[in-house]
Amino acid sequence: MRFLTQRRRFDDLSEQEVLALAISSEEDDARIYRSYAERLRVDYPDTAQVFDGMAVEEDNHRASLIGLHQARFGEVIPLIRREHVAGYYARRPVWLVENLSLERIREEAAAMERDAERFYLAAAARSSDASTRKLLGDLAAAEAGHQNAAEQMTGNMPAEGVEEEDATAKRQFLLTWVQPGLAGLMDGSVSTLAPIFATAFATQDTWTTFLVGLAASVGAGISMGFTEAASDDGQLSGRGSPIKRGFASGIMTTLGGLGHALPYLIPDFWTATSLAFIIVFVELWAIAWIQNKFMDTPFWRAAFQVVLGGALVFAAGALIGSG
C-alpha cells in the first residue's frame, strides 16, 4: 500500500534520517513550549517559567543530536519532519490550543512528552551505533522526566504557586463560561415562561405554542448573546473573550427556553403541558444547583429565589393566557 502515500514508513528510515527527524522534532517542540509560555505568562507566570525551562531543555537536546549527526554523518542534515513519516505522532497546531484552559495545556504538554519518549525508545532500539543508542536512550529518559513535570506542572514551582494558578484558572472559567451561561439559562428558563404558557392557555393549540416558544427562545438567545458580547470586551474586567461569553450566554438562553417549549410537539395539550411543568421544575432546580456549586450560593436560598421568580412569571403567563 506504499504507493497510496508519499510518506515514508518509520522502519524504512536510515539512522541518519532518524537523527534528522529527532532534530526537527525537538526544534518544533521548543517552539511550541515557548508559545505556551507566552500564552500563559501574564496570568500564570510560574507555569510559563516551567515551559520556558522545558523549551531550553529541548534546545539542548537538539544541540546534542546535531553534534552526534555532525560526528557520524557530517554537516548536511536531511530535511525530514513529522509530516513526512507515516504513523509518526503529530503535534496539534498552536492556534488550536491557544484558547485551551490551563489544565488542558498541561495535559497537552504531558502528551507531547509521552510521544517523544516512545519515539526515542523506538529509535534507540533500531540503532546499531553505541553512541547513538546511548544518546537516544538518555533522551527517552529525559522526556519521561519532562512528562512527569508536565503532568504535575510543579517542576520548579512552589506549592503555593500551583494553588494560586489553579485558583486563577478556576476564576477565569467562572467569569468566562459559568456566569454568562448561568445568566443565560436563568433568562431563557424564566423569561420565556410567560409567553409560552400564555399562548398555551389562550389557544390550547400545541403547535402554535411550540412555534411561539421556539421564536421566544431563539430570539432571547440571540439578544442575550449579543448583549453579553457587546457589554464588556473583557480587557479591564478580566472576564475573558467576549465571543466566548456571548456564545455561552446565547446558547444557554436558547436551551433554557426550548426545554419547556419542546413538549408542545406532543399533540395532546394536557400531556404536553404536564410535561412542560415537570421540565420547568427541573430547570429551576438545576439553576439553583449551579448557583450552589459554582457561585457558593446557599442551595436553599438559591432555590427559593429561582423558584419564586419562576412561579411569579409562570403565574403571570397563565393568568394572561386564561383571561
PDB file of C-alpha atoms in Angstrom:
ATOM      1  CA  MET A   1       0.000   0.000   0.000  1.00  0.00           C
ATOM      2  CA  ARG A   2       3.009   2.326  -0.047  1.00  0.00           C
ATOM      3  CA  PHE A   3       2.005   3.626  -3.469  1.00  0.00           C
ATOM      4  CA  LEU A   4      -1.055   5.234  -1.857  1.00  0.00           C
ATOM      5  CA  THR A   5       1.035   7.695   0.159  1.00  0.00           C
ATOM      6  CA  GLN A   6       4.225   9.644  -0.354  1.00  0.00           C
ATOM      7  CA  ARG A   7       5.122   9.460   3.333  1.00  0.00           C
ATOM      8  CA  ARG A   8       7.939   7.206   4.495  1.00  0.00           C
ATOM      9  CA  ARG A   9       7.476   4.397   6.999  1.00  0.00           C
ATOM     10  CA  PHE A  10       9.454   4.811  10.215  1.00  0.00           C
ATOM     11  CA  ASP A  11      11.001   1.364   9.801  1.00  0.00           C
ATOM     12  CA  ASP A  12      12.370   2.392   6.395  1.00  0.00           C
ATOM     13  CA  LEU A  13      14.293   5.400   7.707  1.00  0.00           C
ATOM     14  CA  SER A  14      18.063   5.227   7.932  1.00  0.00           C
ATOM     15  CA  GLU A  15      19.811   6.111  11.177  1.00  0.00           C
ATOM     16  CA  GLN A  16      20.796   9.463   9.660  1.00  0.00           C
ATOM     17  CA  GLU A  17      17.157  10.169   8.819  1.00  0.00           C
ATOM     18  CA  VAL A  18      16.048   9.154  12.304  1.00  0.00           C
ATOM     19  CA  LEU A  19      18.515  11.648  13.771  1.00  0.00           C
ATOM     20  CA  ALA A  20      17.307  14.331  11.356  1.00  0.00           C
ATOM     21  CA  LEU A  21      13.703  13.611  12.357  1.00  0.00           C
ATOM     22  CA  ALA A  22      14.627  13.885  16.035  1.00  0.00           C
ATOM     23  CA  ILE A  23      16.375  17.215  15.424  1.00  0.00           C
ATOM     24  CA  SER A  24      13.393  18.760  13.637  1.00  0.00           C
ATOM     25  CA  SER A  25      11.004  17.384  16.274  1.00  0.00           C
ATOM     26  CA  GLU A  26      12.988  18.907  19.123  1.00  0.00           C
ATOM     27  CA  GLU A  27      13.051  22.230  17.318  1.00  0.00           C
ATOM     28  CA  ASP A  28       9.260  22.143  16.849  1.00  0.00           C
ATOM     29  CA  ASP A  29       8.636  21.188  20.478  1.00  0.00           C
ATOM     30  CA  ALA A  30      10.809  24.029  21.754  1.00  0.00           C
ATOM     31  CA  ARG A  31       8.796  26.481  19.681  1.00  0.00           C
ATOM     32  CA  ILE A  32       5.521  25.047  20.977  1.00  0.00           C
ATOM     33  CA  TYR A  33       6.649  25.330  24.605  1.00  0.00           C
ATOM     34  CA  ARG A  34       7.709  28.924  24.051  1.00  0.00           C
ATOM     35  CA  SER A  35       4.291  29.640  22.534  1.00  0.00           C
ATOM     36  CA  TYR A  36       2.654  28.122  25.610  1.00  0.00           C
ATOM     37  CA  ALA A  37       4.870  30.240  27.837  1.00  0.00           C
ATOM     38  CA  GLU A  38       3.923  33.462  26.046  1.00  0.00           C
ATOM     39  CA  ARG A  39       0.254  32.498  26.145  1.00  0.00           C
ATOM     40  CA  LEU A  40       0.374  31.926  29.922  1.00  0.00           C
ATOM     41  CA  ARG A  41       2.931  34.496  31.035  1.00  0.00           C
ATOM     42  CA  VAL A  42       0.528  37.212  32.192  1.00  0.00           C
ATOM     43  CA  ASP A  43      -1.969  35.091  34.137  1.00  0.00           C
ATOM     44  CA  TYR A  44       0.180  32.075  35.071  1.00  0.00           C
ATOM     45  CA  PRO A  45       3.808  33.248  35.352  1.00  0.00           C
ATOM     46  CA  ASP A  46       5.032  30.197  37.292  1.00  0.00           C
ATOM     47  CA  THR A  47       3.741  27.739  34.693  1.00  0.00           C
ATOM     48  CA  ALA A  48       5.143  29.963  31.937  1.00  0.00           C
ATOM     49  CA  GLN A  49       8.546  29.739  33.616  1.00  0.00           C
ATOM     50  CA  VAL A  50       8.324  25.936  33.630  1.00  0.00           C
ATOM     51  CA  PHE A  51       7.540  25.939  29.909  1.00  0.00           C
ATOM     52  CA  ASP A  52      10.472  28.291  29.303  1.00  0.00           C
ATOM     53  CA  GLY A  53      12.712  25.787  31.060  1.00  0.00           C
ATOM     54  CA  MET A  54      11.300  22.885  29.049  1.00  0.00           C
ATOM     55  CA  ALA A  55      11.936  24.825  25.826  1.00  0.00           C
ATOM     56  CA  VAL A  56      15.567  25.377  26.829  1.00  0.00           C
ATOM     57  CA  GLU A  57      15.978  21.652  27.513  1.00  0.00           C
ATOM     58  CA  GLU A  58      14.529  20.836  24.090  1.00  0.00           C
ATOM     59  CA  ASP A  59      17.118  23.216  22.619  1.00  0.00           C
ATOM     60  CA  ASN A  60      19.835  21.323  24.499  1.00  0.00           C
ATOM     61  CA  HIS A  61      18.513  18.010  23.163  1.00  0.00           C
ATOM     62  CA  ARG A  62      18.569  19.402  19.633  1.00  0.00           C
ATOM     63  CA  ALA A  63      22.152  20.608  20.095  1.00  0.00           C
ATOM     64  CA  SER A  64      23.235  17.152  21.315  1.00  0.00           C
ATOM     65  CA  LEU A  65      21.543  15.485  18.351  1.00  0.00           C
ATOM     66  CA  ILE A  66      23.156  17.914  15.908  1.00  0.00           C
ATOM     67  CA  GLY A  67      26.566  17.230  17.450  1.00  0.00           C
ATOM     68  CA  LEU A  68      26.028  13.495  17.064  1.00  0.00           C
ATOM     69  CA  HIS A  69      24.903  13.916  13.456  1.00  0.00           C
ATOM     70  CA  GLN A  70      27.985  16.010  12.646  1.00  0.00           C
ATOM     71  CA  ALA A  71      30.249  13.378  14.161  1.00  0.00           C
ATOM     72  CA  ARG A  72      28.652  10.477  12.294  1.00  0.00           C
ATOM     73  CA  PHE A  73      27.246  11.882   9.050  1.00  0.00           C
ATOM     74  CA  GLY A  74      28.658  15.369   8.522  1.00  0.00           C
ATOM     75  CA  GLU A  75      27.244  18.865   8.371  1.00  0.00           C
ATOM     76  CA  VAL A  76      24.322  18.360   5.963  1.00  0.00           C
ATOM     77  CA  ILE A  77      21.166  17.317   7.839  1.00  0.00           C
ATOM     78  CA  PRO A  78      18.418  15.787   5.672  1.00  0.00           C
ATOM     79  CA  LEU A  79      15.139  17.682   5.611  1.00  0.00           C
ATOM     80  CA  ILE A  80      12.638  15.356   7.218  1.00  0.00           C
ATOM     81  CA  ARG A  81       9.790  16.325   9.510  1.00  0.00           C
ATOM     82  CA  ARG A  82       6.928  14.632  11.336  1.00  0.00           C
ATOM     83  CA  GLU A  83       4.503  15.062   8.468  1.00  0.00           C
ATOM     84  CA  HIS A  84       6.889  13.177   6.156  1.00  0.00           C
ATOM     85  CA  VAL A  85       6.629   9.934   8.165  1.00  0.00           C
ATOM     86  CA  ALA A  86       3.562   7.692   8.087  1.00  0.00           C
ATOM     87  CA  GLY A  87       2.188   6.884  11.526  1.00  0.00           C
ATOM     88  CA  TYR A  88       4.520   9.300  13.278  1.00  0.00           C
ATOM     89  CA  TYR A  89       2.980  11.274  16.120  1.00  0.00           C
ATOM     90  CA  ALA A  90       1.679  14.689  15.133  1.00  0.00           C
ATOM     91  CA  ARG A  91       1.534  17.909  17.083  1.00  0.00           C
ATOM     92  CA  ARG A  92      -1.669  19.906  17.289  1.00  0.00           C
ATOM     93  CA  PRO A  93      -1.238  23.322  15.630  1.00  0.00           C
ATOM     94  CA  VAL A  94      -0.550  26.017  18.216  1.00  0.00           C
ATOM     95  CA  TRP A  95      -3.505  28.126  17.106  1.00  0.00           C
ATOM     96  CA  LEU A  96      -5.837  25.250  18.058  1.00  0.00           C
ATOM     97  CA  VAL A  97      -4.631  25.232  21.666  1.00  0.00           C
ATOM     98  CA  GLU A  98      -4.317  28.977  22.258  1.00  0.00           C
ATOM     99  CA  ASN A  99      -7.758  29.083  23.868  1.00  0.00           C
ATOM    100  CA  LEU A 100      -7.399  25.928  25.936  1.00  0.00           C
ATOM    101  CA  SER A 101      -7.622  26.083  29.705  1.00  0.00           C
ATOM    102  CA  LEU A 102      -4.528  25.874  31.893  1.00  0.00           C
ATOM    103  CA  GLU A 103      -5.313  22.250  32.762  1.00  0.00           C
ATOM    104  CA  ARG A 104      -5.752  21.276  29.106  1.00  0.00           C
ATOM    105  CA  ILE A 105      -2.435  22.889  28.177  1.00  0.00           C
ATOM    106  CA  ARG A 106      -0.746  20.902  30.942  1.00  0.00           C
ATOM    107  CA  GLU A 107      -2.347  17.726  29.596  1.00  0.00           C
ATOM    108  CA  GLU A 108      -1.234  18.596  26.065  1.00  0.00           C
ATOM    109  CA  ALA A 109       2.353  19.063  27.243  1.00  0.00           C
ATOM    110  CA  ALA A 110       2.299  15.719  29.058  1.00  0.00           C
ATOM    111  CA  ALA A 111       1.004  14.007  25.891  1.00  0.00           C
ATOM    112  CA  MET A 112       3.813  15.633  23.881  1.00  0.00           C
ATOM    113  CA  GLU A 113       6.409  14.206  26.225  1.00  0.00           C
ATOM    114  CA  ARG A 114       4.841  10.733  26.156  1.00  0.00           C
ATOM    115  CA  ASP A 115       5.016  10.768  22.353  1.00  0.00           C
ATOM    116  CA  ALA A 116       8.640  11.905  22.399  1.00  0.00           C
ATOM    117  CA  GLU A 117       9.604   9.227  24.936  1.00  0.00           C
ATOM    118  CA  ARG A 118       8.076   6.467  22.780  1.00  0.00           C
ATOM    119  CA  PHE A 119       9.881   7.796  19.712  1.00  0.00           C
ATOM    120  CA  TYR A 120      13.296   7.802  21.378  1.00  0.00           C
ATOM    121  CA  LEU A 121      12.787   4.306  22.771  1.00  0.00           C
ATOM    122  CA  ALA A 122      11.854   3.017  19.301  1.00  0.00           C
ATOM    123  CA  ALA A 123      14.733   4.891  17.689  1.00  0.00           C
ATOM    124  CA  ALA A 124      17.250   3.596  20.244  1.00  0.00           C
ATOM    125  CA  ALA A 125      16.081   0.031  19.662  1.00  0.00           C
ATOM    126  CA  ARG A 126      16.828   0.379  15.930  1.00  0.00           C
ATOM    127  CA  SER A 127      20.276   1.920  16.313  1.00  0.00           C
ATOM    128  CA  SER A 128      23.389  -0.188  15.859  1.00  0.00           C
ATOM    129  CA  ASP A 129      25.828   2.546  16.912  1.00  0.00           C
ATOM    130  CA  ALA A 130      26.651   2.549  20.615  1.00  0.00           C
ATOM    131  CA  SER A 131      26.981   6.335  20.981  1.00  0.00           C
ATOM    132  CA  THR A 132      23.729   6.931  19.104  1.00  0.00           C
ATOM    133  CA  ARG A 133      21.903   4.305  21.124  1.00  0.00           C
ATOM    134  CA  LYS A 134      23.162   5.846  24.376  1.00  0.00           C
ATOM    135  CA  LEU A 135      22.108   9.381  23.434  1.00  0.00           C
ATOM    136  CA  LEU A 136      18.651   8.283  22.274  1.00  0.00           C
ATOM    137  CA  GLY A 137      18.175   6.287  25.475  1.00  0.00           C
ATOM    138  CA  ASP A 138      19.233   9.275  27.566  1.00  0.00           C
ATOM    139  CA  LEU A 139      16.778  11.483  25.677  1.00  0.00           C
ATOM    140  CA  ALA A 140      13.976   8.978  26.260  1.00  0.00           C
ATOM    141  CA  ALA A 141      14.686   9.149  29.984  1.00  0.00           C
ATOM    142  CA  ALA A 142      14.757  12.947  29.847  1.00  0.00           C
ATOM    143  CA  GLU A 143      11.400  13.044  28.050  1.00  0.00           C
ATOM    144  CA  ALA A 144       9.960  10.741  30.703  1.00  0.00           C
ATOM    145  CA  GLY A 145      11.106  13.246  33.320  1.00  0.00           C
ATOM    146  CA  HIS A 146       9.508  16.045  31.334  1.00  0.00           C
ATOM    147  CA  GLN A 147       6.323  14.029  31.187  1.00  0.00           C
ATOM    148  CA  ASN A 148       6.135  13.832  34.970  1.00  0.00           C
ATOM    149  CA  ALA A 149       6.853  17.552  35.253  1.00  0.00           C
ATOM    150  CA  ALA A 150       4.184  18.337  32.671  1.00  0.00           C
ATOM    151  CA  GLU A 151       1.605  16.117  34.356  1.00  0.00           C
ATOM    152  CA  GLN A 152       2.187  17.748  37.714  1.00  0.00           C
ATOM    153  CA  MET A 153       3.443  21.099  36.359  1.00  0.00           C
ATOM    154  CA  THR A 154       5.227  21.571  39.645  1.00  0.00           C
ATOM    155  CA  GLY A 155       8.800  21.064  38.497  1.00  0.00           C
ATOM    156  CA  ASN A 156      10.217  24.387  39.635  1.00  0.00           C
ATOM    157  CA  MET A 157       7.009  25.806  41.067  1.00  0.00           C
ATOM    158  CA  PRO A 158       6.311  26.215  44.767  1.00  0.00           C
ATOM    159  CA  ALA A 159       3.119  24.621  46.042  1.00  0.00           C
ATOM    160  CA  GLU A 160       1.559  27.999  46.704  1.00  0.00           C
ATOM    161  CA  GLY A 161       2.277  28.991  43.088  1.00  0.00           C
ATOM    162  CA  VAL A 162       0.449  25.947  41.770  1.00  0.00           C
ATOM    163  CA  GLU A 163      -2.505  26.589  44.053  1.00  0.00           C
ATOM    164  CA  GLU A 164      -2.617  30.254  43.076  1.00  0.00           C
ATOM    165  CA  GLU A 165      -2.568  29.449  39.360  1.00  0.00           C
ATOM    166  CA  ASP A 166      -5.247  26.772  39.750  1.00  0.00           C
ATOM    167  CA  ALA A 167      -7.408  29.288  41.609  1.00  0.00           C
ATOM    168  CA  THR A 168      -6.833  31.843  38.849  1.00  0.00           C
ATOM    169  CA  ALA A 169      -7.799  29.294  36.197  1.00  0.00           C
ATOM    170  CA  LYS A 170     -10.954  28.380  38.113  1.00  0.00           C
ATOM    171  CA  ARG A 171     -11.885  32.042  38.496  1.00  0.00           C
ATOM    172  CA  GLN A 172     -11.338  32.640  34.775  1.00  0.00           C
ATOM    173  CA  PHE A 173     -13.546  29.651  33.938  1.00  0.00           C
ATOM    174  CA  LEU A 174     -16.289  31.009  36.177  1.00  0.00           C
ATOM    175  CA  LEU A 175     -16.092  34.524  34.702  1.00  0.00           C
ATOM    176  CA  THR A 176     -15.889  33.440  31.065  1.00  0.00           C
ATOM    177  CA  TRP A 177     -18.226  30.450  30.936  1.00  0.00           C
ATOM    178  CA  VAL A 178     -20.225  29.805  34.113  1.00  0.00           C
ATOM    179  CA  GLN A 179     -21.510  33.290  34.905  1.00  0.00           C
ATOM    180  CA  PRO A 180     -22.663  34.164  31.355  1.00  0.00           C
ATOM    181  CA  GLY A 181     -24.055  30.666  30.871  1.00  0.00           C
ATOM    182  CA  LEU A 182     -25.920  30.779  34.169  1.00  0.00           C
ATOM    183  CA  ALA A 183     -27.340  34.215  33.379  1.00  0.00           C
ATOM    184  CA  GLY A 184     -28.474  32.911  30.002  1.00  0.00           C
ATOM    185  CA  LEU A 185     -30.034  29.776  31.469  1.00  0.00           C
ATOM    186  CA  MET A 186     -31.912  31.821  34.046  1.00  0.00           C
ATOM    187  CA  ASP A 187     -33.152  34.281  31.440  1.00  0.00           C
ATOM    188  CA  GLY A 188     -34.155  31.570  28.978  1.00  0.00           C
ATOM    189  CA  SER A 189     -35.842  29.396  31.576  1.00  0.00           C
ATOM    190  CA  VAL A 190     -37.712  32.171  33.388  1.00  0.00           C
ATOM    191  CA  SER A 191     -38.415  34.913  30.846  1.00  0.00           C
ATOM    192  CA  THR A 192     -39.946  32.540  28.291  1.00  0.00           C
ATOM    193  CA  LEU A 193     -42.390  31.068  30.788  1.00  0.00           C
ATOM    194  CA  ALA A 194     -44.870  33.912  30.367  1.00  0.00           C
ATOM    195  CA  PRO A 195     -45.164  33.935  26.544  1.00  0.00           C
ATOM    196  CA  ILE A 196     -45.155  30.145  26.255  1.00  0.00           C
ATOM    197  CA  PHE A 197     -47.792  29.433  28.888  1.00  0.00           C
ATOM    198  CA  ALA A 198     -49.850  32.480  27.972  1.00  0.00           C
ATOM    199  CA  THR A 199     -50.045  31.133  24.428  1.00  0.00           C
ATOM    200  CA  ALA A 200     -50.710  27.621  25.681  1.00  0.00           C
ATOM    201  CA  PHE A 201     -53.687  28.573  27.873  1.00  0.00           C
ATOM    202  CA  ALA A 202     -55.033  31.133  25.412  1.00  0.00           C
ATOM    203  CA  THR A 203     -55.044  28.829  22.380  1.00  0.00           C
ATOM    204  CA  GLN A 204     -54.699  25.298  23.751  1.00  0.00           C
ATOM    205  CA  ASP A 205     -53.005  24.663  20.405  1.00  0.00           C
ATOM    206  CA  THR A 206     -49.763  22.756  20.934  1.00  0.00           C
ATOM    207  CA  TRP A 207     -48.215  23.600  17.555  1.00  0.00           C
ATOM    208  CA  THR A 208     -48.839  27.320  17.929  1.00  0.00           C
ATOM    209  CA  THR A 209     -47.444  27.170  21.457  1.00  0.00           C
ATOM    210  CA  PHE A 210     -44.337  25.395  20.198  1.00  0.00           C
ATOM    211  CA  LEU A 211     -43.756  27.998  17.485  1.00  0.00           C
ATOM    212  CA  VAL A 212     -44.127  30.841  19.986  1.00  0.00           C
ATOM    213  CA  GLY A 213     -41.750  29.063  22.392  1.00  0.00           C
ATOM    214  CA  LEU A 214     -39.214  28.414  19.618  1.00  0.00           C
ATOM    215  CA  ALA A 215     -39.316  32.036  18.491  1.00  0.00           C
ATOM    216  CA  ALA A 216     -39.063  33.341  22.061  1.00  0.00           C
ATOM    217  CA  SER A 217     -36.138  31.017  22.875  1.00  0.00           C
ATOM    218  CA  VAL A 218     -34.112  31.704  19.734  1.00  0.00           C
ATOM    219  CA  GLY A 219     -34.819  35.432  19.866  1.00  0.00           C
ATOM    220  CA  ALA A 220     -33.858  35.644  23.526  1.00  0.00           C
ATOM    221  CA  GLY A 221     -30.699  33.635  22.852  1.00  0.00           C
ATOM    222  CA  ILE A 222     -29.577  35.937  20.050  1.00  0.00           C
ATOM    223  CA  SER A 223     -30.369  39.005  22.134  1.00  0.00           C
ATOM    224  CA  MET A 224     -28.578  37.736  25.237  1.00  0.00           C
ATOM    225  CA  GLY A 225     -25.572  36.581  23.226  1.00  0.00           C
ATOM    226  CA  PHE A 226     -25.047  39.912  21.511  1.00  0.00           C
ATOM    227  CA  THR A 227     -25.729  41.834  24.712  1.00  0.00           C
ATOM    228  CA  GLU A 228     -23.136  39.842  26.656  1.00  0.00           C
ATOM    229  CA  ALA A 229     -20.533  40.130  23.905  1.00  0.00           C
ATOM    230  CA  ALA A 230     -21.057  43.864  23.420  1.00  0.00           C
ATOM    231  CA  SER A 231     -21.327  44.829  27.077  1.00  0.00           C
ATOM    232  CA  ASP A 232     -17.703  44.126  28.061  1.00  0.00           C
ATOM    233  CA  ASP A 233     -14.605  43.404  25.975  1.00  0.00           C
ATOM    234  CA  GLY A 234     -13.004  41.718  28.985  1.00  0.00           C
ATOM    235  CA  GLN A 235      -9.841  43.814  28.899  1.00  0.00           C
ATOM    236  CA  LEU A 236     -10.383  45.691  32.157  1.00  0.00           C
ATOM    237  CA  SER A 237     -12.787  43.336  33.927  1.00  0.00           C
ATOM    238  CA  GLY A 238     -10.723  40.232  33.212  1.00  0.00           C
ATOM    239  CA  ARG A 239     -13.873  38.328  32.245  1.00  0.00           C
ATOM    240  CA  GLY A 240     -12.267  36.833  29.163  1.00  0.00           C
ATOM    241  CA  SER A 241     -13.178  36.718  25.494  1.00  0.00           C
ATOM    242  CA  PRO A 242     -16.468  38.487  24.686  1.00  0.00           C
ATOM    243  CA  ILE A 243     -17.089  35.942  21.922  1.00  0.00           C
ATOM    244  CA  LYS A 244     -16.855  33.032  24.358  1.00  0.00           C
ATOM    245  CA  ARG A 245     -19.105  34.792  26.851  1.00  0.00           C
ATOM    246  CA  GLY A 246     -21.580  35.664  24.114  1.00  0.00           C
ATOM    247  CA  PHE A 247     -21.780  32.077  22.926  1.00  0.00           C
ATOM    248  CA  ALA A 248     -22.160  30.759  26.478  1.00  0.00           C
ATOM    249  CA  SER A 249     -24.938  33.203  27.281  1.00  0.00           C
ATOM    250  CA  GLY A 250     -26.761  32.872  23.958  1.00  0.00           C
ATOM    251  CA  ILE A 251     -26.688  29.089  23.770  1.00  0.00           C
ATOM    252  CA  MET A 252     -27.784  28.580  27.374  1.00  0.00           C
ATOM    253  CA  THR A 253     -30.578  31.140  26.963  1.00  0.00           C
ATOM    254  CA  THR A 254     -31.899  29.267  23.939  1.00  0.00           C
ATOM    255  CA  LEU A 255     -31.660  25.897  25.686  1.00  0.00           C
ATOM    256  CA  GLY A 256     -33.408  27.269  28.766  1.00  0.00           C
ATOM    257  CA  GLY A 257     -36.400  28.334  26.695  1.00  0.00           C
ATOM    258  CA  LEU A 258     -36.501  25.294  24.448  1.00  0.00           C
ATOM    259  CA  GLY A 259     -36.658  22.970  27.452  1.00  0.00           C
ATOM    260  CA  HIS A 260     -40.299  23.744  28.151  1.00  0.00           C
ATOM    261  CA  ALA A 261     -41.211  24.571  24.536  1.00  0.00           C
ATOM    262  CA  LEU A 262     -40.303  21.166  23.088  1.00  0.00           C
ATOM    263  CA  PRO A 263     -43.056  19.262  24.977  1.00  0.00           C
ATOM    264  CA  TYR A 264     -45.588  21.114  22.841  1.00  0.00           C
ATOM    265  CA  LEU A 265     -44.549  18.998  19.899  1.00  0.00           C
ATOM    266  CA  ILE A 266     -46.849  16.470  21.573  1.00  0.00           C
ATOM    267  CA  PRO A 267     -50.332  16.911  20.042  1.00  0.00           C
ATOM    268  CA  ASP A 268     -52.267  16.350  23.272  1.00  0.00           C
ATOM    269  CA  PHE A 269     -52.460  19.689  25.104  1.00  0.00           C
ATOM    270  CA  TRP A 270     -52.635  18.467  28.695  1.00  0.00           C
ATOM    271  CA  THR A 271     -49.929  15.833  28.198  1.00  0.00           C
ATOM    272  CA  ALA A 272     -47.634  18.467  26.701  1.00  0.00           C
ATOM    273  CA  THR A 273     -48.441  20.998  29.435  1.00  0.00           C
ATOM    274  CA  SER A 274     -47.887  18.472  32.227  1.00  0.00           C
ATOM    275  CA  LEU A 275     -44.503  17.516  30.767  1.00  0.00           C
ATOM    276  CA  ALA A 276     -43.612  21.209  30.396  1.00  0.00           C
ATOM    277  CA  PHE A 277     -44.424  21.733  34.110  1.00  0.00           C
ATOM    278  CA  ILE A 278     -42.023  18.919  35.036  1.00  0.00           C
ATOM    279  CA  ILE A 279     -39.255  20.297  32.811  1.00  0.00           C
ATOM    280  CA  VAL A 280     -39.672  23.792  34.273  1.00  0.00           C
ATOM    281  CA  PHE A 281     -39.300  22.328  37.751  1.00  0.00           C
ATOM    282  CA  VAL A 282     -36.101  20.501  36.703  1.00  0.00           C
ATOM    283  CA  GLU A 283     -34.706  23.642  35.039  1.00  0.00           C
ATOM    284  CA  LEU A 284     -35.257  25.796  38.103  1.00  0.00           C
ATOM    285  CA  TRP A 285     -33.661  23.271  40.434  1.00  0.00           C
ATOM    286  CA  ALA A 286     -30.733  22.886  38.018  1.00  0.00           C
ATOM    287  CA  ILE A 287     -30.181  26.645  38.170  1.00  0.00           C
ATOM    288  CA  ALA A 288     -30.204  26.514  41.964  1.00  0.00           C
ATOM    289  CA  TRP A 289     -27.698  23.624  41.908  1.00  0.00           C
ATOM    290  CA  ILE A 290     -25.335  25.526  39.569  1.00  0.00           C
ATOM    291  CA  GLN A 291     -25.518  28.607  41.781  1.00  0.00           C
ATOM    292  CA  ASN A 292     -24.715  26.494  44.803  1.00  0.00           C
ATOM    293  CA  LYS A 293     -21.843  24.562  43.204  1.00  0.00           C
ATOM    294  CA  PHE A 294     -20.068  27.305  41.272  1.00  0.00           C
ATOM    295  CA  MET A 295     -21.194  30.564  42.864  1.00  0.00           C
ATOM    296  CA  ASP A 296     -21.198  29.390  46.511  1.00  0.00           C
ATOM    297  CA  THR A 297     -24.808  30.498  46.954  1.00  0.00           C
ATOM    298  CA  PRO A 298     -26.551  28.535  49.754  1.00  0.00           C
ATOM    299  CA  PHE A 299     -28.707  25.958  47.978  1.00  0.00           C
ATOM    300  CA  TRP A 300     -31.991  26.682  49.689  1.00  0.00           C
ATOM    301  CA  ARG A 301     -31.618  30.424  49.226  1.00  0.00           C
ATOM    302  CA  ALA A 302     -30.834  29.951  45.549  1.00  0.00           C
ATOM    303  CA  ALA A 303     -33.761  27.553  45.189  1.00  0.00           C
ATOM    304  CA  PHE A 304     -36.148  29.961  46.911  1.00  0.00           C
ATOM    305  CA  GLN A 305     -35.086  32.864  44.706  1.00  0.00           C
ATOM    306  CA  VAL A 306     -35.271  30.931  41.449  1.00  0.00           C
ATOM    307  CA  VAL A 307     -38.467  29.025  42.208  1.00  0.00           C
ATOM    308  CA  LEU A 308     -40.220  32.152  43.487  1.00  0.00           C
ATOM    309  CA  GLY A 309     -39.208  34.144  40.409  1.00  0.00           C
ATOM    310  CA  GLY A 310     -40.209  31.336  38.067  1.00  0.00           C
ATOM    311  CA  ALA A 311     -43.531  30.858  39.824  1.00  0.00           C
ATOM    312  CA  LEU A 312     -44.382  34.554  39.524  1.00  0.00           C
ATOM    313  CA  VAL A 313     -43.543  34.645  35.808  1.00  0.00           C
ATOM    314  CA  PHE A 314     -45.468  31.427  35.185  1.00  0.00           C
ATOM    315  CA  ALA A 315     -48.472  32.740  37.076  1.00  0.00           C
ATOM    316  CA  ALA A 316     -48.416  35.933  35.047  1.00  0.00           C
ATOM    317  CA  GLY A 317     -48.363  33.983  31.798  1.00  0.00           C
ATOM    318  CA  ALA A 318     -51.082  31.567  32.881  1.00  0.00           C
ATOM    319  CA  LEU A 319     -53.369  34.371  34.121  1.00  0.00           C
ATOM    320  CA  ILE A 320     -52.899  36.426  30.948  1.00  0.00           C
ATOM    321  CA  GLY A 321     -53.474  33.382  28.762  1.00  0.00           C
ATOM    322  CA  SER A 322     -56.560  32.270  30.698  1.00  0.00           C
ATOM    323  CA  GLY A 323     -58.050  35.751  30.556  1.00  0.00           C
TER     324      GLY A 323
END
